[in-house]
mmCIF file of C-alpha atoms in Angstrom:
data_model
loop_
_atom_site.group_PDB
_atom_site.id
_atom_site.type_symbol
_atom_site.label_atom_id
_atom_site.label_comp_id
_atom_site.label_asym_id
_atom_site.label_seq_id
_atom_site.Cartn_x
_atom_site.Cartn_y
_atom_site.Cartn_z
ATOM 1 C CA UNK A 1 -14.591 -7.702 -7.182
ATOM 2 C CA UNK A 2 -16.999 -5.980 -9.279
ATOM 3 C CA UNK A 3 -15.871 -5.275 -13.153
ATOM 4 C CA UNK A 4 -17.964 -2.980 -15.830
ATOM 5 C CA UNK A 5 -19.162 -5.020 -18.397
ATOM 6 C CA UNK A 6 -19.084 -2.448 -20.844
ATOM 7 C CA UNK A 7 -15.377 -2.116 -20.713
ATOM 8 C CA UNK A 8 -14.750 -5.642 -21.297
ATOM 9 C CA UNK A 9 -16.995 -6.350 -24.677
ATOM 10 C CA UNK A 10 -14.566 -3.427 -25.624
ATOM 11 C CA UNK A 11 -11.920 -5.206 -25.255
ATOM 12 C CA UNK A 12 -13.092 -7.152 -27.480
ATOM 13 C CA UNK A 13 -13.985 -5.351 -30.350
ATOM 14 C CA UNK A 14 -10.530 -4.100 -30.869
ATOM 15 C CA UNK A 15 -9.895 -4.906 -34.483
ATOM 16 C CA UNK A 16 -9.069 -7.973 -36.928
ATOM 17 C CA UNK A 17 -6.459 -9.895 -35.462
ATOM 18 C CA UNK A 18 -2.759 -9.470 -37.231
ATOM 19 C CA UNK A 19 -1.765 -12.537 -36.322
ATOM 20 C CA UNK A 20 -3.863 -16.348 -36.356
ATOM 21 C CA UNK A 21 -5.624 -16.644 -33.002
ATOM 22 C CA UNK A 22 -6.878 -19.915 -31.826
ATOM 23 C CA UNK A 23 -9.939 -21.398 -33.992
ATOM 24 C CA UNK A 24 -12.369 -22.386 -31.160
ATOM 25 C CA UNK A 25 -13.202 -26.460 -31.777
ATOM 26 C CA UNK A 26 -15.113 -29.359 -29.629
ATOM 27 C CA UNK A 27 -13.458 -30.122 -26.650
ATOM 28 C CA UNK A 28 -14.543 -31.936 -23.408
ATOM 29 C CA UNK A 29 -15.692 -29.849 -20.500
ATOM 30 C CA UNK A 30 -14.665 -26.465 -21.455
ATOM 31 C CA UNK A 31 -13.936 -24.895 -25.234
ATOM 32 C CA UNK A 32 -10.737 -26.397 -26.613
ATOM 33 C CA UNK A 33 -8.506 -25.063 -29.060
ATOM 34 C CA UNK A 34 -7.977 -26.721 -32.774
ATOM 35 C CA UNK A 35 -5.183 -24.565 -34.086
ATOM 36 C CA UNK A 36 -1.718 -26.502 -35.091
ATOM 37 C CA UNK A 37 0.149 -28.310 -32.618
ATOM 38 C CA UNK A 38 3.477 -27.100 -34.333
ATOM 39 C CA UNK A 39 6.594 -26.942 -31.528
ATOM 40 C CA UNK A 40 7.183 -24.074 -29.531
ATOM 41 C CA UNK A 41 9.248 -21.037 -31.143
ATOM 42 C CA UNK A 42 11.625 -19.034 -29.578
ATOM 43 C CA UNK A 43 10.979 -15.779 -27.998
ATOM 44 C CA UNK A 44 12.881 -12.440 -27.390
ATOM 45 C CA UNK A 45 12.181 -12.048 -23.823
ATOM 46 C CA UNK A 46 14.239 -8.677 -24.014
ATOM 47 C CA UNK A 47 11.355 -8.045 -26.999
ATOM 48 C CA UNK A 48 8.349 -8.853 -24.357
ATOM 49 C CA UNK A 49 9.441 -7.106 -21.674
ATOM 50 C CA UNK A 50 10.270 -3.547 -23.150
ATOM 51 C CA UNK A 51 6.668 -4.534 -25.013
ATOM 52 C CA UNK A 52 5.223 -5.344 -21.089
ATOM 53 C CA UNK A 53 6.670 -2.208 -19.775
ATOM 54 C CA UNK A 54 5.583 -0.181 -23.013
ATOM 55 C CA UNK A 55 1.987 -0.844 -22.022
ATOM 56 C CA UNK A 56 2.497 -1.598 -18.070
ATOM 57 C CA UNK A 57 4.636 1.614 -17.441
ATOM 58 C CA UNK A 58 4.059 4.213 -20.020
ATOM 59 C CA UNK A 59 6.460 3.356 -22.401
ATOM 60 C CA UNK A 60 6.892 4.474 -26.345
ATOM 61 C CA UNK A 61 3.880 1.549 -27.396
ATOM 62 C CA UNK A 62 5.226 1.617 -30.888
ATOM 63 C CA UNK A 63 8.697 0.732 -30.481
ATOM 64 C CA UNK A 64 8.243 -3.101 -30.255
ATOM 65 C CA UNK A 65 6.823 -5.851 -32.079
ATOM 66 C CA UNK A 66 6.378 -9.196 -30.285
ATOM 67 C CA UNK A 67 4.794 -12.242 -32.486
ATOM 68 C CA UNK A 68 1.622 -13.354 -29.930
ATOM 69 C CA UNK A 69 1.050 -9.962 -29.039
ATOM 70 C CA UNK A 70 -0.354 -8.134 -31.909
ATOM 71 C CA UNK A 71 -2.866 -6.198 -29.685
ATOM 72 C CA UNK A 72 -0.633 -5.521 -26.899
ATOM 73 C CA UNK A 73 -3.054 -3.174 -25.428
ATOM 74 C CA UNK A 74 -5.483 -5.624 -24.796
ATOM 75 C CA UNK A 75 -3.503 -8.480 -24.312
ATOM 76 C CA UNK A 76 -0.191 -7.329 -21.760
ATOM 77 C CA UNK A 77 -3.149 -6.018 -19.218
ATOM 78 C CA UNK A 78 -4.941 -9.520 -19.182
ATOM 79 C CA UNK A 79 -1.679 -10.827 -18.915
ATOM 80 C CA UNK A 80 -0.961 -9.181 -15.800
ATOM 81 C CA UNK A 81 -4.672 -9.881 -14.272
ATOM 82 C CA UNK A 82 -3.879 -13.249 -14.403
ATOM 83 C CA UNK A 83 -1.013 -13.400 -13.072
ATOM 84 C CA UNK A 84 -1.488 -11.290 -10.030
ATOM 85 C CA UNK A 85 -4.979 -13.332 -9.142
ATOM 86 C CA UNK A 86 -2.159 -16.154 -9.382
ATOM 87 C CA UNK A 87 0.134 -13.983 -6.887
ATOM 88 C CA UNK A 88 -2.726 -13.433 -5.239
ATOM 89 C CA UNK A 89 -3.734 -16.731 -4.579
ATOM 90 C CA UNK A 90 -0.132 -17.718 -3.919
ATOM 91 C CA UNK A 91 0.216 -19.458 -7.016
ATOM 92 C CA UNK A 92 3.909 -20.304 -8.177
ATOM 93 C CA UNK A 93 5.487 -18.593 -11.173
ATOM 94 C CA UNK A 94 5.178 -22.502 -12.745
ATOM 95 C CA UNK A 95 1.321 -22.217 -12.084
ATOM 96 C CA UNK A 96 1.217 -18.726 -13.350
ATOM 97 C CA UNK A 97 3.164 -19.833 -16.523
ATOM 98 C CA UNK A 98 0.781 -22.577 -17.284
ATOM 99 C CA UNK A 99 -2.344 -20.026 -17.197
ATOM 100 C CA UNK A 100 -0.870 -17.650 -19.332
ATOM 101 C CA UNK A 101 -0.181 -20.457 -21.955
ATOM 102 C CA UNK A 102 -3.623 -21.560 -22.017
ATOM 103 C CA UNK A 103 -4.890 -17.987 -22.332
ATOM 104 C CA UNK A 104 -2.895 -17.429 -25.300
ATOM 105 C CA UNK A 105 -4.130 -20.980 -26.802
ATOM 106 C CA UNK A 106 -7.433 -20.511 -25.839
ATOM 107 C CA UNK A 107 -8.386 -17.085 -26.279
ATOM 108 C CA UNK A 108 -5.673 -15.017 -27.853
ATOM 109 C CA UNK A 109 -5.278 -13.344 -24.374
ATOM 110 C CA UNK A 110 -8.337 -11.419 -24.919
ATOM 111 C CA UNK A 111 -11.427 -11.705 -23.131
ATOM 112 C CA UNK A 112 -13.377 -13.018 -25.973
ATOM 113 C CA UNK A 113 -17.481 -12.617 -25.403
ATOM 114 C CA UNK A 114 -18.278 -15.741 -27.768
ATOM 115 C CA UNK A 115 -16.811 -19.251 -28.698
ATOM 116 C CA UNK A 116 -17.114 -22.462 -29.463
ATOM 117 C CA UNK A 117 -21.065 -23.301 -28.174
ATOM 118 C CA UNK A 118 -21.237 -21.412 -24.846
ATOM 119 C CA UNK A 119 -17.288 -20.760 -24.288
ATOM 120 C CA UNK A 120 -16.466 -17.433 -23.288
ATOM 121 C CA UNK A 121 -13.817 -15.177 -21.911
ATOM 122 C CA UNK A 122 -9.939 -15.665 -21.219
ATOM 123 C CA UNK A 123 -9.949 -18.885 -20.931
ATOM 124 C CA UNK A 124 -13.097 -20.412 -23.071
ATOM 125 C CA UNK A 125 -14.922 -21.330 -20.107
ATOM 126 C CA UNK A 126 -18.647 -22.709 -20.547
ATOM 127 C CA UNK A 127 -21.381 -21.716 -18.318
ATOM 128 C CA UNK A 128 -22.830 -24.814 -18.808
ATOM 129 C CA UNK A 129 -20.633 -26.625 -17.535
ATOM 130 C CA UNK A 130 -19.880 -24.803 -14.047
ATOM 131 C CA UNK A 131 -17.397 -22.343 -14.433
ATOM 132 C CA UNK A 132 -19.607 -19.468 -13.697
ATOM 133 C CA UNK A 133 -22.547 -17.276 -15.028
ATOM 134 C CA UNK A 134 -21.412 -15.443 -18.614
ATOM 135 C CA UNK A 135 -21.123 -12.420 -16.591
ATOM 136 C CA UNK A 136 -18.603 -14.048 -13.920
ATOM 137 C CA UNK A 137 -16.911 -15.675 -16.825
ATOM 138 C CA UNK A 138 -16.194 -12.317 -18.693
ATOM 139 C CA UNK A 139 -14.599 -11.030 -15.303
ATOM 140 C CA UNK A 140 -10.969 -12.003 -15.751
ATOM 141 C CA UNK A 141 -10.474 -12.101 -11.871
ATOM 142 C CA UNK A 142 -13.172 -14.471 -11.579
ATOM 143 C CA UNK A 143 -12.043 -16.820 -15.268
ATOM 144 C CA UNK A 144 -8.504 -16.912 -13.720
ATOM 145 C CA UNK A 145 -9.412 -17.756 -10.201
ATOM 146 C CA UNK A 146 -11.780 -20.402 -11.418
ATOM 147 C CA UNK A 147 -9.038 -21.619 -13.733
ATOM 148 C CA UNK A 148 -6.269 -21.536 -10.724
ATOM 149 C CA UNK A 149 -8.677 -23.458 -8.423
ATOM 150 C CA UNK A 150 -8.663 -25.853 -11.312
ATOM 151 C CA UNK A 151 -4.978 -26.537 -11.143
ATOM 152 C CA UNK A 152 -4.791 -26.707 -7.911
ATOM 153 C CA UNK A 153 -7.347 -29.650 -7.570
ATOM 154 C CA UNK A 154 -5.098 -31.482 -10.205
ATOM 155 C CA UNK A 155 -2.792 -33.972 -8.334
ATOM 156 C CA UNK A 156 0.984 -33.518 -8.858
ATOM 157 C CA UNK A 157 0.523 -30.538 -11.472
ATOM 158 C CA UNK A 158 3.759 -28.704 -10.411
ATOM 159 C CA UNK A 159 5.545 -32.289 -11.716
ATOM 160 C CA UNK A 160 3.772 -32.239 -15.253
ATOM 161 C CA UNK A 161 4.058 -30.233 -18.633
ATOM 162 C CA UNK A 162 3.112 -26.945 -18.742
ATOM 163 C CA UNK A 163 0.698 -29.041 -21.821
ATOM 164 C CA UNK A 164 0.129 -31.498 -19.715
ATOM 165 C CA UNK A 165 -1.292 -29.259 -16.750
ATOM 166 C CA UNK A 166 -3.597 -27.228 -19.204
ATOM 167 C CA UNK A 167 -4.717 -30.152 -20.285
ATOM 168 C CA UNK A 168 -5.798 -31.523 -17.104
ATOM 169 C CA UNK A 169 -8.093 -28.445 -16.312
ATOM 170 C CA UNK A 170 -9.220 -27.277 -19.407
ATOM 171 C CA UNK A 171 -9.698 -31.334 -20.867
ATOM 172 C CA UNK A 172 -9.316 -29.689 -24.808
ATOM 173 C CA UNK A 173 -9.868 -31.601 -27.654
ATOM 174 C CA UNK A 174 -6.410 -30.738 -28.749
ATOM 175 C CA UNK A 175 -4.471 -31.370 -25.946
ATOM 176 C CA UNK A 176 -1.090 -30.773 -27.564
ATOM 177 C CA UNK A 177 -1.998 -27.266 -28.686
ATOM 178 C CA UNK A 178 -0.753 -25.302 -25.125
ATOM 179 C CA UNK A 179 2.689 -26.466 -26.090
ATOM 180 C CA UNK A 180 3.838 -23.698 -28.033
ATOM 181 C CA UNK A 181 2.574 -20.619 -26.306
ATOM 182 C CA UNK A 182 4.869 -22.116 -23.012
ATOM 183 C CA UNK A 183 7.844 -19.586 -24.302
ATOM 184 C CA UNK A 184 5.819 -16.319 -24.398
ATOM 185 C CA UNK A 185 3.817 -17.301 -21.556
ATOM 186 C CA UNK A 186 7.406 -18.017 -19.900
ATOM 187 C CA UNK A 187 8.840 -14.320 -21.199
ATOM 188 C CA UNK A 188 5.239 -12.305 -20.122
ATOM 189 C CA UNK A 189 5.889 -13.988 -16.965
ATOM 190 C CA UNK A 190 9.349 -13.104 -16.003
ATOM 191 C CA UNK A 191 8.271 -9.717 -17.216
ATOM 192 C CA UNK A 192 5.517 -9.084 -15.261
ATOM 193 C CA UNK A 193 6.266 -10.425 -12.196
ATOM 194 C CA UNK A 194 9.050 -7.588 -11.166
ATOM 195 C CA UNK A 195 6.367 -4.931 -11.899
ATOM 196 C CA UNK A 196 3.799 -6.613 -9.754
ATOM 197 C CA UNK A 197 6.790 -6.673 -6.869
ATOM 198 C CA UNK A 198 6.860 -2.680 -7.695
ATOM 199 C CA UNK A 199 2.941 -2.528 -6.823
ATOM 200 C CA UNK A 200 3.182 -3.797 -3.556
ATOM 201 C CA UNK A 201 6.801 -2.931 -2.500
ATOM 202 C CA UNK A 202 5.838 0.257 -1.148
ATOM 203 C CA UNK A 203 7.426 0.515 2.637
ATOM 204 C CA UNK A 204 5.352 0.989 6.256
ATOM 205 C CA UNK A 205 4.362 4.190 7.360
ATOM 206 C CA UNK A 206 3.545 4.941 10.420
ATOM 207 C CA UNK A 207 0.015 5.479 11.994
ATOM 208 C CA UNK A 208 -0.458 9.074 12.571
ATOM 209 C CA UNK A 209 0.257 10.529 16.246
ATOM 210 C CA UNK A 210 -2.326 12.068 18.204
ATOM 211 C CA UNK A 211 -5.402 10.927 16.206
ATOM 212 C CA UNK A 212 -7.956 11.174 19.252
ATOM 213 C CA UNK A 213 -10.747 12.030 17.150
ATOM 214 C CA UNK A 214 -10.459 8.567 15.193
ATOM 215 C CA UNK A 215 -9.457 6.573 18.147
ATOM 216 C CA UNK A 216 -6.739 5.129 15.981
ATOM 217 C CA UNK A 217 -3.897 2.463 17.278
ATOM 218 C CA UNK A 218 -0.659 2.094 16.522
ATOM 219 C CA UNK A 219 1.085 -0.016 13.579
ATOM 220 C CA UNK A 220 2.922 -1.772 16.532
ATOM 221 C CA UNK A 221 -0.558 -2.767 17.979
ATOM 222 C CA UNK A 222 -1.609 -4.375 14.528
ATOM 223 C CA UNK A 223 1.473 -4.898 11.597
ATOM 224 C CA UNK A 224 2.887 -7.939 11.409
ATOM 225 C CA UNK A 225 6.598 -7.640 13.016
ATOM 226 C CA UNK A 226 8.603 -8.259 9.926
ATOM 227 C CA UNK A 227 6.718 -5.204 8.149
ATOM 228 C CA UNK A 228 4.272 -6.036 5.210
ATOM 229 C CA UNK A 229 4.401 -2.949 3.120
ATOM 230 C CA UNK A 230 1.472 -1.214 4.408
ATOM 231 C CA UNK A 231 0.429 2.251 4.326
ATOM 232 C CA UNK A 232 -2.208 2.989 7.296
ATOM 233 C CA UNK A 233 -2.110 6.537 5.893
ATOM 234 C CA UNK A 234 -3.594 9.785 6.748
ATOM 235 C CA UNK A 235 -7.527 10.129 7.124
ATOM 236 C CA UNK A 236 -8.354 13.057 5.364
ATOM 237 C CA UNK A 237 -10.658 15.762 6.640
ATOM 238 C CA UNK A 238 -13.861 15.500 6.643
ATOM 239 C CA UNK A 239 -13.969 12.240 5.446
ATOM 240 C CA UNK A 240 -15.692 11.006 8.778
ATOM 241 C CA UNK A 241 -18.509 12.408 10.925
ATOM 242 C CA UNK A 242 -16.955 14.934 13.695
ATOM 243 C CA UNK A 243 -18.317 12.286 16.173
ATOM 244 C CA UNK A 244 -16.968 8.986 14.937
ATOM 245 C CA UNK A 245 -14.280 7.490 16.693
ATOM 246 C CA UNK A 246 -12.807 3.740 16.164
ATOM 247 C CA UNK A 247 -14.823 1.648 18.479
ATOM 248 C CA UNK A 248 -12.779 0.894 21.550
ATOM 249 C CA UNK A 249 -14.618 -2.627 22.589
ATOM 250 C CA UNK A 250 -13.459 -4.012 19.309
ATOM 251 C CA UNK A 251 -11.010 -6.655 18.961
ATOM 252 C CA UNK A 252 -7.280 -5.281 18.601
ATOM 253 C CA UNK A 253 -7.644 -6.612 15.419
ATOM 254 C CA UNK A 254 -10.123 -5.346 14.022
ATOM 255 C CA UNK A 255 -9.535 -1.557 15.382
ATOM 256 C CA UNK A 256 -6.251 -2.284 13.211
ATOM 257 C CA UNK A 257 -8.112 -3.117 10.461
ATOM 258 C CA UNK A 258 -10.487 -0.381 10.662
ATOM 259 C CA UNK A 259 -8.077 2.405 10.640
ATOM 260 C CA UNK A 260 -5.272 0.704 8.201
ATOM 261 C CA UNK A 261 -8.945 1.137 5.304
ATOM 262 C CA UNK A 262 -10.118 4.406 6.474
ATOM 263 C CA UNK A 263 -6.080 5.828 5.687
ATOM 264 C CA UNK A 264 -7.377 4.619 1.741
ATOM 265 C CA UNK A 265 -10.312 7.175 1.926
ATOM 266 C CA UNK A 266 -10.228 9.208 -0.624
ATOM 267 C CA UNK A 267 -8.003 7.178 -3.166
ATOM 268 C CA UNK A 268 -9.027 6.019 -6.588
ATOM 269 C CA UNK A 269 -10.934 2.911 -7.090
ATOM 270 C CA UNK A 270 -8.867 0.781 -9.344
ATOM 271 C CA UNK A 271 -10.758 -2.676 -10.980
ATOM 272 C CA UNK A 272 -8.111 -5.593 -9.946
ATOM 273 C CA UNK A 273 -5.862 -3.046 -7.857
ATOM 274 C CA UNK A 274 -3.838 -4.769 -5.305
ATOM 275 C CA UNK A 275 -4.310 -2.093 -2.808
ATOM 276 C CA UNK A 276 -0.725 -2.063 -1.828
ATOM 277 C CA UNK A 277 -0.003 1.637 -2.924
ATOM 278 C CA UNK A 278 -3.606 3.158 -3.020
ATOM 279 C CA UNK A 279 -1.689 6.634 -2.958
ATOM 280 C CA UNK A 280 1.230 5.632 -5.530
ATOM 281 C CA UNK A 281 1.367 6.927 -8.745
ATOM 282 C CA UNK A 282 1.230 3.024 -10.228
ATOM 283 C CA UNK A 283 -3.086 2.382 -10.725
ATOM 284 C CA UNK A 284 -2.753 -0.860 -10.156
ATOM 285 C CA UNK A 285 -1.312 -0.638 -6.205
ATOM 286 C CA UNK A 286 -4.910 1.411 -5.624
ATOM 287 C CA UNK A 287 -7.764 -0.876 -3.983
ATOM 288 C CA UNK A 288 -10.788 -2.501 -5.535
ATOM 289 C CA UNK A 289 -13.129 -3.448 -3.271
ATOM 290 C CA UNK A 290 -11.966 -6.514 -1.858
ATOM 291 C CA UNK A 291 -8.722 -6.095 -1.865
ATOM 292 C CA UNK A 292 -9.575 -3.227 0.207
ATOM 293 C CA UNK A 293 -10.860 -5.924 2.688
ATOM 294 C CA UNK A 294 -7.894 -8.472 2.454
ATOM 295 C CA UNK A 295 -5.432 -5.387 2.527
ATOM 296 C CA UNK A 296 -7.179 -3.842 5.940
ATOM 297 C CA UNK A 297 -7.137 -7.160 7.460
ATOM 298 C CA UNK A 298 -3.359 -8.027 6.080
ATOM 299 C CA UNK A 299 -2.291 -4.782 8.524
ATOM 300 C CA UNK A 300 -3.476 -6.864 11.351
ATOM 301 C CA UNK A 301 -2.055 -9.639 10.867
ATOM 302 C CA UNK A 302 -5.326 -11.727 9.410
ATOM 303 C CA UNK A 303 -5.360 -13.288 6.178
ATOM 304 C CA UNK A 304 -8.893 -12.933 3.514
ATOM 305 C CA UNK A 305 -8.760 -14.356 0.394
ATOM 306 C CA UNK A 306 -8.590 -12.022 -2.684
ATOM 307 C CA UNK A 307 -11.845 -11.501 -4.433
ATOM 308 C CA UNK A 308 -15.361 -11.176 -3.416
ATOM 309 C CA UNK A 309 -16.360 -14.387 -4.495
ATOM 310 C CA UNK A 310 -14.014 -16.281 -2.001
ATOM 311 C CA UNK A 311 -14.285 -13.779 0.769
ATOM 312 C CA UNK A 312 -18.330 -14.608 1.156
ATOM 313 C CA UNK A 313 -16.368 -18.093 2.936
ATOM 314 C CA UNK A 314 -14.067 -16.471 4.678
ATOM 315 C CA UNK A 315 -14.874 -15.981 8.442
ATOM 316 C CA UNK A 316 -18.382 -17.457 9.769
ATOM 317 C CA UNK A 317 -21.861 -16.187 8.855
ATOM 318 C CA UNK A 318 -23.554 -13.262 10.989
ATOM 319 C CA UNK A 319 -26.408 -12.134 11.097
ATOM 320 C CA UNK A 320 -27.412 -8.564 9.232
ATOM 321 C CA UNK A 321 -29.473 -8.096 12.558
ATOM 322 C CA UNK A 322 -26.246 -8.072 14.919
ATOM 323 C CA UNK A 323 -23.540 -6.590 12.786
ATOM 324 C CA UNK A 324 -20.261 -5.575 15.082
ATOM 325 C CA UNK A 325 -17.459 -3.181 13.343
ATOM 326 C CA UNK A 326 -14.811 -5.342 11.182
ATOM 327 C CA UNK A 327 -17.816 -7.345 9.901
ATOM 328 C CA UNK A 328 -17.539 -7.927 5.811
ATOM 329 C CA UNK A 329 -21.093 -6.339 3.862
ATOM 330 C CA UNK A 330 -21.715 -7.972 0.765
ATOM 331 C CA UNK A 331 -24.174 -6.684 -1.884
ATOM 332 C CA UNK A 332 -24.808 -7.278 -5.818
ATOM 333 C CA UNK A 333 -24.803 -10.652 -7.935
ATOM 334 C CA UNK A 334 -25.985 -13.259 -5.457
ATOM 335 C CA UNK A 335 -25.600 -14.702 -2.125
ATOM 336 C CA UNK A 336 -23.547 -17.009 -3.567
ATOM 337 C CA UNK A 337 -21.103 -15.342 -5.552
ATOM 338 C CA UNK A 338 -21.804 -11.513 -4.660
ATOM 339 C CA UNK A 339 -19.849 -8.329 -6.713
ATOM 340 C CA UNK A 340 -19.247 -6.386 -3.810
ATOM 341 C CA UNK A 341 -18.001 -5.672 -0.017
ATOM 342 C CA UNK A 342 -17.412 -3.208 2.466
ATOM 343 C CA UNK A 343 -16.357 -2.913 5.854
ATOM 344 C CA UNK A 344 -18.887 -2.037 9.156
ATOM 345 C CA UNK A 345 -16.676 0.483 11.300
ATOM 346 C CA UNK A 346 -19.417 1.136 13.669
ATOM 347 C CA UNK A 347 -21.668 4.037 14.597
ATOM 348 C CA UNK A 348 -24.024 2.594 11.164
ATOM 349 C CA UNK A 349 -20.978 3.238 8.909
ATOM 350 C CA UNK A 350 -19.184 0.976 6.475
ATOM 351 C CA UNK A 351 -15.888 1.737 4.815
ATOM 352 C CA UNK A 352 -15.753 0.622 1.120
ATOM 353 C CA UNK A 353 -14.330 0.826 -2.492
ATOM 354 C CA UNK A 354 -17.672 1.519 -4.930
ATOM 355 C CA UNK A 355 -16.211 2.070 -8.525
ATOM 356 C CA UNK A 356 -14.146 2.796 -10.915
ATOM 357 C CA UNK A 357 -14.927 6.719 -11.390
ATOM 358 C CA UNK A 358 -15.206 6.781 -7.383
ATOM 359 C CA UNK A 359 -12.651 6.831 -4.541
ATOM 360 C CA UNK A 360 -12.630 4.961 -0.825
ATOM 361 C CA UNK A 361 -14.860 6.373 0.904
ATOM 362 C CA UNK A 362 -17.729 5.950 3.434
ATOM 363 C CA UNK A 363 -21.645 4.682 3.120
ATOM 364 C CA UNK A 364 -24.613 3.697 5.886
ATOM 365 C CA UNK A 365 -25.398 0.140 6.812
ATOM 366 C CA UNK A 366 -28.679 2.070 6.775
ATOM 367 C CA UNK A 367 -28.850 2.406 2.666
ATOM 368 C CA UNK A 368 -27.159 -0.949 2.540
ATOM 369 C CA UNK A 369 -29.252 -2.957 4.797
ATOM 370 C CA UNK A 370 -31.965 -3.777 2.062
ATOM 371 C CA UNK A 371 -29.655 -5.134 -0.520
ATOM 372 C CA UNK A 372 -26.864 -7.212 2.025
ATOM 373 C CA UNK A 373 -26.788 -10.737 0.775
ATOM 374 C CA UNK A 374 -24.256 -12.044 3.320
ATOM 375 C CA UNK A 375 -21.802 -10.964 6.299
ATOM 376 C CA UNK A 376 -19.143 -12.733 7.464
ATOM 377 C CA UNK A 377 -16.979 -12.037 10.669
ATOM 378 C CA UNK A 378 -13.632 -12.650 10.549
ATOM 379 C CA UNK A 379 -12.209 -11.760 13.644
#
């Protein structure tokens, strides 16, 4: 997923802290946190969730105070990233708990451009030591994957402390530190998590009838049987060349997959949208541009992973040379870890999300083809 830079030194430069945040100290591996390792206090969870929904949902943002969240405006949104890269990469709520602890311990919840040596971001992560490029740090999809896959490699972490699993993946020098941040991380959880539900809850609708013109099939052909909340949507005119229909020697699949994105066209770009509502009223159901891919491919029945950075594995390799529609375009960053996919639909078309300002809409393999640093089939 691709983020603006810009946007996210801002949210750093918010203001003096109200509160003591962590004082960044020596740690092994990635920055560590040296502030007190006083017990955990309680919480009002009833506190942190009208705060959650204050900021989340529109709410009066003055009406609540919650100790740990003295920049709420900052904080409750990086809260959320985290924890739906955690949904997203079917993390439990135990896993998602533990991250949001060690964001508040390491970084305040704010997505901190310096640190202790070359520590940056949500989570203090170093460069240096193979979390990422600064740039890929400062994305919060990318620090929270990076931090997830980090968990995950840690044997028996669901068993352990929520201390004890921070520990094991972020190896602080003050390993007791995460310890009392596990109540608010606990609360911003439980708060969270039914607005995330609310983002992707949105029911099926049905394919369009008599869409000739797009060669379109039907949900039946391509939704999984025990319905998945997706929208395939209606393409809107003009949003396609007269000629273009949905080519009809493609996989089943992939024909599904190809109309479920082009029913997005025309919906707001949103940075970390799940792309489960992409015409709801909630920002964060719109698609980025991976999710985008994983959403189109969810509709028939195929799972991606959830950000561009894992979806470069997904599939096999292809050739740029003998692209076939449902192949996944990637462009910016690297090879490696690129900032950005689309979808080929055929006819020298590809079907993408470009940016926040922008909406779904539809390029030429033609002005790609020069800056394509991988494809990968998937069907």
């Amino acid at each position: 997923m691709k983020k603006t830079t810009g946007a996210l030194v801002g949210l750093c430069a918010t203001g003096p802290l109200l509160l003591a945040l962590p004082i960044l100290g020596i740690g092994a591996g990635t920055a560590s946190a040296s502030c007190s390792t006083d017990g955990a206090q309680g919480v009002d969870t009833s506190a942190v969730a009208k705060q959650v929904k204050a900021i989340l949902d529109g709410g009066d943002k003055g009406s609540v105070s919650v100790p740990g969240l003295d920049a709420p405006a900052d904080q409750v949104p990086n809260a959320k990233t985290i924890q739906a890269t955690g949904v997203a990469m079917n993390i439990p709520a135990r896993g998602q708990v533990v991250a949001l602890a060690t964001a508040l311990q390491e970084s305040g919840l704010r997505n901190l451009t310096y640190g202790d040596r070359d520590s940056l971001g949500l989570f203090q992560q170093r460069p240096s030591m193979g979390w990422g490029t600064a740039s890929q740090i400062l994305d919060p999809v990318h620090a929270s994957t990076k931090f997830y896959e980090g968990l995950k490699k840690v044997s028996g972490w669901q068993s352990l402390s929520v201390t004890q699993a921070a520990q094991a993946v972020q190896k602080s020098g003050f390993p007791e530190a995460y310890a009392k941040w596990e109540p608010l991380a606990t609360a911003l959880q439980k708060a969270i998590e039914p607005l995330l539900q609310e983002a992707g809850g949105a029911s099926p609708s049905p394919s369009p009838s008599g869409s000739a013109d797009t060669g379109s099939p039907s949900p039946a052909g391509g939704c999984s049987a025990d319905g998945d909340g997706t929208d395939f949507g209606t393409i809107p005119a003009g949003a396609l060349p007269d000629e273009y229909k949905i080519p009809a020697s493609a996989p089943p699949k992939v024909q599904t997959a190809i109309r479920w994105a082009l029913g997005q066209l025309g919906t707001p770009y949103q940075w970390g949208g799940t792309c489960t509502d992409s015409h709801g009223k909630n920002p964060m159901g719109r698609c980025d541009c991976s999710s985008l891919m994983q959403g189109a491919y969810k509709a028939a029945g195929v799972t991606l992973t959830r950000t561009t950075y894992t979806q470069v594995k997904d599939g096999e390799a292809v050739s740029v040379d003998a692209l076939k529609p449902g192949d996944l375009l990637f462009t910016e960053g690297t090879a490696a870890v690129p900032e950005h996919v689309g979808m080929a639909i055929g006819q020298g078309l590809i079907v993408h999300a470009p940016h926040t300002g922008d909406v779904v809409r539809i390029t030429t393999v033609a002005s790609w083809k020069s800056r394509i640093l991988a494809a990968r089939r998937v069907v």
